[in-house]
């Protein structure tokens, strides 16, 4: 059996993660063409680099025997952590990496920093709903005609948060992007 591990992304991972992310968005049967176009435009390389600047763990890479085989992309949202996308790459779909990733995500983020983790799931996506329920998430609301006229379920898992500074979110601004570019250039030069 493969050894499964997680690690935070580094700038060199962005091209692979972006390629696999676009593939999973475009190939999903649960979303409208309008939503797919929106998500692929929104979750571009710059967005992923901004997540790295906030916290590299917001792009959690799932590995089997050291080889990336899946990812979980999240971001801070006003005291909660929003799980944008989680998936296993086609090359690793016959492994238990997805189940491992579900446990690893919560083990990492239930660190007293956030009130809860949450995500949106299309009601027809029975597999995602079943997995999330299995790992302690609950469906708290049906959001009718929520994104481009499609219904979504709000699914949450509550964490234990202590009184710490709140994350500001994904928009890190020009200064943050400049610092990230400098770190990337210095890292590339060394």
C-alpha atoms as a printed R data frame, in Angstrom:
    type eleno elety resid chain resno       x      y       z
1   ATOM     1    CA   UNK     A     1   0.000  0.000   0.000
2   ATOM     2    CA   UNK     A     2   1.235  3.477  -0.873
3   ATOM     3    CA   UNK     A     3   2.452  5.789   1.876
4   ATOM     4    CA   UNK     A     4   0.068  8.773   1.929
5   ATOM     5    CA   UNK     A     5   1.261 12.176   3.074
6   ATOM     6    CA   UNK     A     6   0.269 15.823   2.786
7   ATOM     7    CA   UNK     A     7   2.371 18.878   2.243
8   ATOM     8    CA   UNK     A     8   1.826 22.571   1.541
9   ATOM     9    CA   UNK     A     9   2.296 23.772  -2.007
10  ATOM    10    CA   UNK     A    10   5.358 25.675  -3.144
11  ATOM    11    CA   UNK     A    11   5.536 28.013  -6.152
12  ATOM    12    CA   UNK     A    12   6.894 25.195  -8.345
13  ATOM    13    CA   UNK     A    13   3.623 23.268  -7.776
14  ATOM    14    CA   UNK     A    14   1.322 25.949  -9.183
15  ATOM    15    CA   UNK     A    15   1.442 24.841 -12.830
16  ATOM    16    CA   UNK     A    16   0.585 21.228 -11.963
17  ATOM    17    CA   UNK     A    17  -2.169 22.205  -9.506
18  ATOM    18    CA   UNK     A    18  -3.665 24.710 -11.937
19  ATOM    19    CA   UNK     A    19  -3.659 22.163 -14.786
20  ATOM    20    CA   UNK     A    20  -5.313 19.475 -12.638
21  ATOM    21    CA   UNK     A    21  -7.792 21.978 -11.179
22  ATOM    22    CA   UNK     A    22  -8.933 23.183 -14.601
23  ATOM    23    CA   UNK     A    23  -9.291 19.546 -15.685
24  ATOM    24    CA   UNK     A    24 -11.472 18.581 -12.711
25  ATOM    25    CA   UNK     A    25 -13.661 21.680 -13.098
26  ATOM    26    CA   UNK     A    26 -14.192 21.170 -16.827
27  ATOM    27    CA   UNK     A    27 -14.824 17.422 -16.524
28  ATOM    28    CA   UNK     A    28 -17.308 17.605 -13.635
29  ATOM    29    CA   UNK     A    29 -20.841 16.548 -14.540
30  ATOM    30    CA   UNK     A    30 -22.378 18.504 -11.648
31  ATOM    31    CA   UNK     A    31 -21.815 22.068 -12.834
32  ATOM    32    CA   UNK     A    32 -23.198 24.278 -15.595
33  ATOM    33    CA   UNK     A    33 -20.987 25.507 -18.417
34  ATOM    34    CA   UNK     A    34 -21.377 29.054 -17.054
35  ATOM    35    CA   UNK     A    35 -20.113 27.980 -13.625
36  ATOM    36    CA   UNK     A    36 -17.184 26.078 -15.158
37  ATOM    37    CA   UNK     A    37 -16.140 29.161 -17.149
38  ATOM    38    CA   UNK     A    38 -16.401 31.325 -14.026
39  ATOM    39    CA   UNK     A    39 -14.394 28.942 -11.821
40  ATOM    40    CA   UNK     A    40 -11.594 28.405 -14.326
41  ATOM    41    CA   UNK     A    41 -11.276 32.185 -14.773
42  ATOM    42    CA   UNK     A    42 -11.429 32.923 -11.027
43  ATOM    43    CA   UNK     A    43  -9.073 30.191  -9.827
44  ATOM    44    CA   UNK     A    44  -6.211 31.233 -12.067
45  ATOM    45    CA   UNK     A    45  -2.502 31.041 -11.287
46  ATOM    46    CA   UNK     A    46  -2.533 34.505  -9.683
47  ATOM    47    CA   UNK     A    47  -5.304 33.392  -7.300
48  ATOM    48    CA   UNK     A    48  -3.274 30.306  -6.378
49  ATOM    49    CA   UNK     A    49  -0.150 32.415  -5.806
50  ATOM    50    CA   UNK     A    50  -2.213 34.694  -3.522
51  ATOM    51    CA   UNK     A    51  -3.283 31.655  -1.497
52  ATOM    52    CA   UNK     A    52   0.399 30.668  -1.172
53  ATOM    53    CA   UNK     A    53   1.186 34.153   0.129
54  ATOM    54    CA   UNK     A    54  -1.544 33.885   2.787
55  ATOM    55    CA   UNK     A    55  -0.609 30.361   3.869
56  ATOM    56    CA   UNK     A    56   0.936 27.633   1.650
57  ATOM    57    CA   UNK     A    57  -1.309 25.075   3.393
58  ATOM    58    CA   UNK     A    58  -4.305 26.582   1.574
59  ATOM    59    CA   UNK     A    59  -3.076 24.471  -1.323
60  ATOM    60    CA   UNK     A    60  -2.729 21.141   0.427
61  ATOM    61    CA   UNK     A    61  -1.112 18.542  -1.807
62  ATOM    62    CA   UNK     A    62  -2.026 14.894  -1.253
63  ATOM    63    CA   UNK     A    63   0.815 12.516  -2.097
64  ATOM    64    CA   UNK     A    64   1.096  8.759  -2.546
65  ATOM    65    CA   UNK     A    65   4.692  7.560  -2.168
66  ATOM    66    CA   UNK     A    66   5.821 11.186  -2.503
67  ATOM    67    CA   UNK     A    67   4.029 11.737  -5.830
68  ATOM    68    CA   UNK     A    68   1.295 14.408  -5.945
69  ATOM    69    CA   UNK     A    69  -2.029 12.659  -6.530
70  ATOM    70    CA   UNK     A    70  -4.620 15.151  -5.340
71  ATOM    71    CA   UNK     A    71  -5.161 18.537  -3.769
72  ATOM    72    CA   UNK     A    72  -7.408 20.498  -1.477
73  ATOM    73    CA   UNK     A    73  -7.694 24.222  -2.103
74  ATOM    74    CA   UNK     A    74  -9.094 26.422   0.638
75  ATOM    75    CA   UNK     A    75  -9.096 29.998   1.806
76  ATOM    76    CA   UNK     A    76  -9.881 32.003   4.934
77  ATOM    77    CA   UNK     A    77 -13.372 33.502   4.996
78  ATOM    78    CA   UNK     A    78 -14.155 35.742   7.979
79  ATOM    79    CA   UNK     A    79 -13.155 33.281  10.704
80  ATOM    80    CA   UNK     A    80 -13.968 30.111   8.767
81  ATOM    81    CA   UNK     A    81 -12.015 28.118   6.199
82  ATOM    82    CA   UNK     A    82 -13.792 27.696   2.866
83  ATOM    83    CA   UNK     A    83 -12.959 24.550   0.964
84  ATOM    84    CA   UNK     A    84 -13.011 25.654  -2.672
85  ATOM    85    CA   UNK     A    85 -12.073 22.341  -4.309
86  ATOM    86    CA   UNK     A    86 -10.835 18.956  -3.209
87  ATOM    87    CA   UNK     A    87 -10.104 16.177  -5.665
88  ATOM    88    CA   UNK     A    88  -7.922 13.240  -6.565
89  ATOM    89    CA   UNK     A    89  -6.030 13.403  -9.858
90  ATOM    90    CA   UNK     A    90  -7.102 10.865 -12.527
91  ATOM    91    CA   UNK     A    91  -3.773  9.059 -12.062
92  ATOM    92    CA   UNK     A    92  -4.654  8.293  -8.421
93  ATOM    93    CA   UNK     A    93  -8.410  7.672  -8.539
94  ATOM    94    CA   UNK     A    94  -8.042  3.983  -7.581
95  ATOM    95    CA   UNK     A    95  -6.277  4.838  -4.309
96  ATOM    96    CA   UNK     A    96  -7.589  5.852  -0.885
97  ATOM    97    CA   UNK     A    97  -6.050  9.314  -1.269
98  ATOM    98    CA   UNK     A    98  -9.462 11.026  -1.180
99  ATOM    99    CA   UNK     A    99 -10.387  9.525   2.182
100 ATOM   100    CA   UNK     A   100  -6.917 10.248   3.518
101 ATOM   101    CA   UNK     A   101  -7.245 13.874   2.328
102 ATOM   102    CA   UNK     A   102 -10.570 14.356   4.106
103 ATOM   103    CA   UNK     A   103  -9.022 13.395   7.452
104 ATOM   104    CA   UNK     A   104  -5.810 15.329   6.777
105 ATOM   105    CA   UNK     A   105  -7.675 18.540   5.910
106 ATOM   106    CA   UNK     A   106  -9.566 18.578   9.196
107 ATOM   107    CA   UNK     A   107  -6.546 17.432  11.208
108 ATOM   108    CA   UNK     A   108  -4.567 20.370   9.816
109 ATOM   109    CA   UNK     A   109  -7.189 23.146   9.917
110 ATOM   110    CA   UNK     A   110  -8.959 22.306  13.184
111 ATOM   111    CA   UNK     A   111  -6.114 24.133  14.879
112 ATOM   112    CA   UNK     A   112  -8.060 26.699  16.938
113 ATOM   113    CA   UNK     A   113  -7.702 29.256  14.126
114 ATOM   114    CA   UNK     A   114 -11.153 28.847  12.522
115 ATOM   115    CA   UNK     A   115 -14.729 28.493  13.741
116 ATOM   116    CA   UNK     A   116 -15.545 25.958  11.044
117 ATOM   117    CA   UNK     A   117 -14.789 24.525   7.611
118 ATOM   118    CA   UNK     A   118 -17.454 24.813   4.951
119 ATOM   119    CA   UNK     A   119 -18.068 24.130   1.304
120 ATOM   120    CA   UNK     A   120 -20.811 24.194  -1.320
121 ATOM   121    CA   UNK     A   121 -21.909 20.967  -3.011
122 ATOM   122    CA   UNK     A   122 -24.455 20.430  -5.752
123 ATOM   123    CA   UNK     A   123 -27.373 18.343  -4.393
124 ATOM   124    CA   UNK     A   124 -26.863 15.791  -7.187
125 ATOM   125    CA   UNK     A   125 -23.276 15.104  -6.114
126 ATOM   126    CA   UNK     A   126 -24.111 12.115  -3.925
127 ATOM   127    CA   UNK     A   127 -20.497 10.926  -3.663
128 ATOM   128    CA   UNK     A   128 -19.246 14.240  -2.244
129 ATOM   129    CA   UNK     A   129 -22.219 14.477   0.117
130 ATOM   130    CA   UNK     A   130 -21.633 10.948   1.399
131 ATOM   131    CA   UNK     A   131 -17.897 11.522   1.936
132 ATOM   132    CA   UNK     A   132 -18.418 14.798   3.755
133 ATOM   133    CA   UNK     A   133 -21.073 13.261   6.004
134 ATOM   134    CA   UNK     A   134 -18.786 10.322   6.755
135 ATOM   135    CA   UNK     A   135 -16.132 12.741   8.063
136 ATOM   136    CA   UNK     A   136 -18.445 14.716  10.319
137 ATOM   137    CA   UNK     A   137 -19.744 17.446   8.025
138 ATOM   138    CA   UNK     A   138 -23.440 18.245   8.001
139 ATOM   139    CA   UNK     A   139 -25.742 19.792   5.462
140 ATOM   140    CA   UNK     A   140 -26.994 22.990   7.053
141 ATOM   141    CA   UNK     A   141 -28.847 24.746   4.238
142 ATOM   142    CA   UNK     A   142 -30.135 24.352   0.718
143 ATOM   143    CA   UNK     A   143 -29.195 27.511  -1.159
144 ATOM   144    CA   UNK     A   144 -31.750 27.741  -3.947
145 ATOM   145    CA   UNK     A   145 -30.620 29.271  -7.261
146 ATOM   146    CA   UNK     A   146 -27.463 30.326  -5.456
147 ATOM   147    CA   UNK     A   147 -24.751 30.311  -8.137
148 ATOM   148    CA   UNK     A   148 -25.776 31.050 -11.726
149 ATOM   149    CA   UNK     A   149 -29.278 29.785 -10.996
150 ATOM   150    CA   UNK     A   150 -28.211 26.387  -9.661
151 ATOM   151    CA   UNK     A   151 -28.993 25.031  -6.190
152 ATOM   152    CA   UNK     A   152 -26.165 24.282  -3.756
153 ATOM   153    CA   UNK     A   153 -25.968 22.725  -0.329
154 ATOM   154    CA   UNK     A   154 -24.016 24.510   2.374
155 ATOM   155    CA   UNK     A   155 -22.066 21.801   4.193
156 ATOM   156    CA   UNK     A   156 -20.164 22.586   7.391
157 ATOM   157    CA   UNK     A   157 -18.028 21.068  10.102
158 ATOM   158    CA   UNK     A   158 -17.490 23.042  13.277
159 ATOM   159    CA   UNK     A   159 -14.021 23.441  14.708
160 ATOM   160    CA   UNK     A   160 -12.746 24.763  18.033
161 ATOM   161    CA   UNK     A   161 -11.485 28.332  17.719
162 ATOM   162    CA   UNK     A   162  -9.699 30.321  20.370
163 ATOM   163    CA   UNK     A   163  -9.572 34.111  20.505
164 ATOM   164    CA   UNK     A   164  -6.916 34.927  17.893
165 ATOM   165    CA   UNK     A   165  -6.570 37.440  15.083
166 ATOM   166    CA   UNK     A   166  -8.920 36.858  12.139
167 ATOM   167    CA   UNK     A   167  -7.543 36.205   8.657
168 ATOM   168    CA   UNK     A   168  -8.322 38.998   6.215
169 ATOM   169    CA   UNK     A   169  -9.193 36.752   3.289
170 ATOM   170    CA   UNK     A   170  -7.786 36.075  -0.137
171 ATOM   171    CA   UNK     A   171  -7.166 39.608  -1.436
172 ATOM   172    CA   UNK     A   172  -3.619 40.334  -0.328
173 ATOM   173    CA   UNK     A   173  -3.212 43.453  -2.485
174 ATOM   174    CA   UNK     A   174  -0.314 44.754  -4.543
175 ATOM   175    CA   UNK     A   175   2.194 44.797  -1.686
176 ATOM   176    CA   UNK     A   176   1.448 41.186  -0.819
177 ATOM   177    CA   UNK     A   177   1.787 40.130  -4.462
178 ATOM   178    CA   UNK     A   178   5.090 42.035  -4.728
179 ATOM   179    CA   UNK     A   179   6.425 40.258  -1.626
180 ATOM   180    CA   UNK     A   180   5.323 36.914  -3.081
181 ATOM   181    CA   UNK     A   181   7.091 37.670  -6.396
182 ATOM   182    CA   UNK     A   182  10.276 38.616  -4.538
183 ATOM   183    CA   UNK     A   183  10.149 35.366  -2.530
184 ATOM   184    CA   UNK     A   184   9.644 33.431  -5.766
185 ATOM   185    CA   UNK     A   185  12.579 35.211  -7.468
186 ATOM   186    CA   UNK     A   186  14.882 34.741  -4.503
187 ATOM   187    CA   UNK     A   187  13.851 31.100  -4.212
188 ATOM   188    CA   UNK     A   188  14.422 30.569  -7.933
189 ATOM   189    CA   UNK     A   189  17.869 32.182  -7.746
190 ATOM   190    CA   UNK     A   190  19.087 30.061  -4.829
